[in-house]
Amino acid sequence: MSQSDLPTGLPEQEPADAAPAGSAPAPQSSDAPLSSDPGEREPVVEVTEREVTLERSVRVGRIVIGGIIAGAVVAMIACLFFPIEEGAEYTLGQVVGFMALIGAAIGACLGGVFALLLGLAVRRQRGTGIAIQSDVR
């Protein structure tokens, strides 16, 4: 018994060039369009114009993340200016990490307040425009 005779549990597949039984032979490919019936319908395009209100918005997430990063960096740099006493129970790395967490929290709060204020200032600037909707059937 050869490997090709072993059952695989998969249905037998016909060769790709064989046509299914009872079907018409596949048409030969040509450069002619698929259908050249004169009764074919043309697409109908419906165009609708509406006046819409345009309103700008602030990307709050980006501003808050920027505040987190800026607060952490400023706090880490600020803690490097204060000396650590000899024999202290903490190291410079611990102080820098702890201050980075505190600075990130403060930066997130300040970034959020800045984003809210910026959002209020930008929201005052509204405009109108014309939106064109095209439906093709």
mmCIF file of C-alpha atoms in Angstrom:
data_model
loop_
_atom_site.group_PDB
_atom_site.id
_atom_site.type_symbol
_atom_site.label_atom_id
_atom_site.label_comp_id
_atom_site.label_asym_id
_atom_site.label_seq_id
_atom_site.Cartn_x
_atom_site.Cartn_y
_atom_site.Cartn_z
ATOM 1 C CA MET A 1 0.000 0.000 0.000
ATOM 2 C CA SER A 2 1.510 3.372 -0.987
ATOM 3 C CA GLN A 3 1.099 6.690 0.798
ATOM 4 C CA SER A 4 -1.356 7.966 -1.798
ATOM 5 C CA ASP A 5 -3.691 5.030 -1.042
ATOM 6 C CA LEU A 6 -3.887 5.791 2.697
ATOM 7 C CA PRO A 7 -7.136 7.407 3.920
ATOM 8 C CA THR A 8 -6.577 10.959 5.119
ATOM 9 C CA GLY A 9 -10.079 11.791 6.282
ATOM 10 C CA LEU A 10 -10.332 14.532 3.665
ATOM 11 C CA PRO A 11 -12.726 14.349 0.709
ATOM 12 C CA GLU A 12 -11.140 13.569 -2.585
ATOM 13 C CA GLN A 13 -10.488 16.644 -4.683
ATOM 14 C CA GLU A 14 -10.927 16.822 -8.401
ATOM 15 C CA PRO A 15 -8.138 18.291 -10.499
ATOM 16 C CA ALA A 16 -8.417 22.047 -10.989
ATOM 17 C CA ASP A 17 -8.894 21.738 -14.750
ATOM 18 C CA ALA A 18 -11.733 19.214 -14.500
ATOM 19 C CA ALA A 19 -15.257 20.617 -14.781
ATOM 20 C CA PRO A 20 -17.960 19.357 -12.379
ATOM 21 C CA ALA A 21 -20.275 16.732 -13.782
ATOM 22 C CA GLY A 22 -23.435 18.030 -15.460
ATOM 23 C CA SER A 23 -22.179 21.565 -15.961
ATOM 24 C CA ALA A 24 -21.460 23.392 -19.150
ATOM 25 C CA PRO A 25 -17.843 23.805 -20.167
ATOM 26 C CA ALA A 26 -16.170 26.947 -18.877
ATOM 27 C CA PRO A 27 -16.043 29.767 -21.437
ATOM 28 C CA GLN A 28 -12.666 30.577 -22.857
ATOM 29 C CA SER A 29 -11.208 33.845 -21.631
ATOM 30 C CA SER A 30 -11.135 36.635 -24.160
ATOM 31 C CA ASP A 31 -10.563 40.342 -24.270
ATOM 32 C CA ALA A 32 -14.266 41.037 -24.872
ATOM 33 C CA PRO A 33 -16.331 42.515 -21.989
ATOM 34 C CA LEU A 34 -18.284 40.069 -19.853
ATOM 35 C CA SER A 35 -21.698 41.125 -21.106
ATOM 36 C CA SER A 36 -22.517 43.348 -23.989
ATOM 37 C CA ASP A 37 -26.294 43.207 -23.702
ATOM 38 C CA PRO A 38 -27.912 46.412 -24.952
ATOM 39 C CA GLY A 39 -30.572 46.040 -22.216
ATOM 40 C CA GLU A 40 -28.056 46.509 -19.405
ATOM 41 C CA ARG A 41 -28.909 49.364 -17.029
ATOM 42 C CA GLU A 42 -26.665 52.349 -16.464
ATOM 43 C CA PRO A 43 -25.810 53.209 -12.851
ATOM 44 C CA VAL A 44 -28.044 55.833 -11.292
ATOM 45 C CA VAL A 45 -26.244 58.448 -9.204
ATOM 46 C CA GLU A 46 -28.199 60.474 -6.645
ATOM 47 C CA VAL A 47 -26.355 63.502 -5.306
ATOM 48 C CA THR A 48 -27.550 65.150 -2.085
ATOM 49 C CA GLU A 49 -26.074 68.336 -0.645
ATOM 50 C CA ARG A 50 -26.508 69.176 3.026
ATOM 51 C CA GLU A 51 -25.240 71.996 5.181
ATOM 52 C CA VAL A 52 -23.317 70.641 8.157
ATOM 53 C CA THR A 53 -21.697 72.189 11.225
ATOM 54 C CA LEU A 54 -17.949 71.695 11.556
ATOM 55 C CA GLU A 55 -16.515 71.561 15.052
ATOM 56 C CA ARG A 56 -12.883 71.099 16.024
ATOM 57 C CA SER A 57 -11.877 68.878 18.908
ATOM 58 C CA VAL A 58 -8.798 68.313 21.041
ATOM 59 C CA ARG A 59 -6.957 64.995 21.279
ATOM 60 C CA VAL A 60 -7.189 64.684 25.050
ATOM 61 C CA GLY A 61 -5.315 61.386 25.286
ATOM 62 C CA ARG A 62 -2.242 62.730 23.542
ATOM 63 C CA ILE A 63 -2.136 65.820 25.746
ATOM 64 C CA VAL A 64 -2.485 63.766 28.943
ATOM 65 C CA ILE A 65 0.241 61.337 27.848
ATOM 66 C CA GLY A 66 2.480 64.300 27.042
ATOM 67 C CA GLY A 67 1.786 65.672 30.529
ATOM 68 C CA ILE A 68 2.662 62.316 32.098
ATOM 69 C CA ILE A 69 5.975 62.134 30.270
ATOM 70 C CA ALA A 70 6.875 65.771 30.945
ATOM 71 C CA GLY A 71 5.958 65.512 34.636
ATOM 72 C CA ALA A 72 8.010 62.349 35.114
ATOM 73 C CA VAL A 73 11.082 63.799 33.392
ATOM 74 C CA VAL A 74 10.916 67.096 35.309
ATOM 75 C CA ALA A 75 10.525 65.282 38.634
ATOM 76 C CA MET A 76 13.439 62.919 37.900
ATOM 77 C CA ILE A 77 15.729 65.787 36.949
ATOM 78 C CA ALA A 78 14.652 67.850 39.979
ATOM 79 C CA CYS A 79 15.463 65.070 42.438
ATOM 80 C CA LEU A 80 19.015 64.837 41.113
ATOM 81 C CA PHE A 81 19.790 68.313 42.503
ATOM 82 C CA PHE A 82 19.206 67.267 46.114
ATOM 83 C CA PRO A 83 21.986 65.238 47.761
ATOM 84 C CA ILE A 84 21.310 61.962 49.560
ATOM 85 C CA GLU A 85 22.828 61.630 53.042
ATOM 86 C CA GLU A 86 25.393 58.950 53.772
ATOM 87 C CA GLY A 87 23.862 55.932 55.464
ATOM 88 C CA ALA A 88 20.328 56.682 54.228
ATOM 89 C CA GLU A 89 17.865 53.803 53.941
ATOM 90 C CA TYR A 90 17.196 54.569 50.264
ATOM 91 C CA THR A 91 19.292 54.896 47.130
ATOM 92 C CA LEU A 92 19.340 57.512 44.400
ATOM 93 C CA GLY A 93 17.592 55.082 42.027
ATOM 94 C CA GLN A 94 14.713 54.604 44.468
ATOM 95 C CA VAL A 95 14.301 58.357 44.868
ATOM 96 C CA VAL A 96 14.330 58.932 41.112
ATOM 97 C CA GLY A 97 11.726 56.182 40.529
ATOM 98 C CA PHE A 98 9.440 57.406 43.298
ATOM 99 C CA MET A 99 9.658 60.995 42.093
ATOM 100 C CA ALA A 100 8.959 59.829 38.524
ATOM 101 C CA LEU A 101 5.677 58.279 39.726
ATOM 102 C CA ILE A 102 4.695 61.413 41.633
ATOM 103 C CA GLY A 103 5.686 63.657 38.718
ATOM 104 C CA ALA A 104 3.723 61.476 36.272
ATOM 105 C CA ALA A 105 0.591 61.761 38.412
ATOM 106 C CA ILE A 106 0.927 65.534 38.698
ATOM 107 C CA GLY A 107 1.676 65.793 34.962
ATOM 108 C CA ALA A 108 -1.446 63.746 34.133
ATOM 109 C CA CYS A 109 -3.608 66.081 36.209
ATOM 110 C CA LEU A 110 -2.099 69.210 34.684
ATOM 111 C CA GLY A 111 -2.348 67.719 31.181
ATOM 112 C CA GLY A 112 -6.024 66.906 31.740
ATOM 113 C CA VAL A 113 -6.807 70.427 32.953
ATOM 114 C CA PHE A 114 -4.872 71.888 30.010
ATOM 115 C CA ALA A 115 -6.794 69.657 27.573
ATOM 116 C CA LEU A 116 -10.137 70.754 29.049
ATOM 117 C CA LEU A 117 -9.233 74.437 28.803
ATOM 118 C CA LEU A 118 -7.914 74.007 25.277
ATOM 119 C CA GLY A 119 -11.089 72.113 24.328
ATOM 120 C CA LEU A 120 -13.254 74.969 25.591
ATOM 121 C CA ALA A 121 -11.243 77.513 23.630
ATOM 122 C CA VAL A 122 -11.350 75.478 20.417
ATOM 123 C CA ARG A 123 -15.037 74.615 20.731
ATOM 124 C CA ARG A 124 -15.951 78.282 20.363
ATOM 125 C CA GLN A 125 -14.702 78.215 16.790
ATOM 126 C CA ARG A 126 -17.437 76.570 14.762
ATOM 127 C CA GLY A 127 -18.041 76.739 11.070
ATOM 128 C CA THR A 128 -20.416 75.457 8.450
ATOM 129 C CA GLY A 129 -19.769 73.555 5.281
ATOM 130 C CA ILE A 130 -21.570 71.702 2.550
ATOM 131 C CA ALA A 131 -21.366 67.907 2.520
ATOM 132 C CA ILE A 132 -22.045 66.149 -0.776
ATOM 133 C CA GLN A 133 -23.382 62.597 -0.535
ATOM 134 C CA SER A 134 -23.423 60.461 -3.676
ATOM 135 C CA ASP A 135 -25.506 57.275 -3.794
ATOM 136 C CA VAL A 136 -24.871 54.968 -6.735
ATOM 137 C CA ARG A 137 -27.469 52.330 -7.578
#
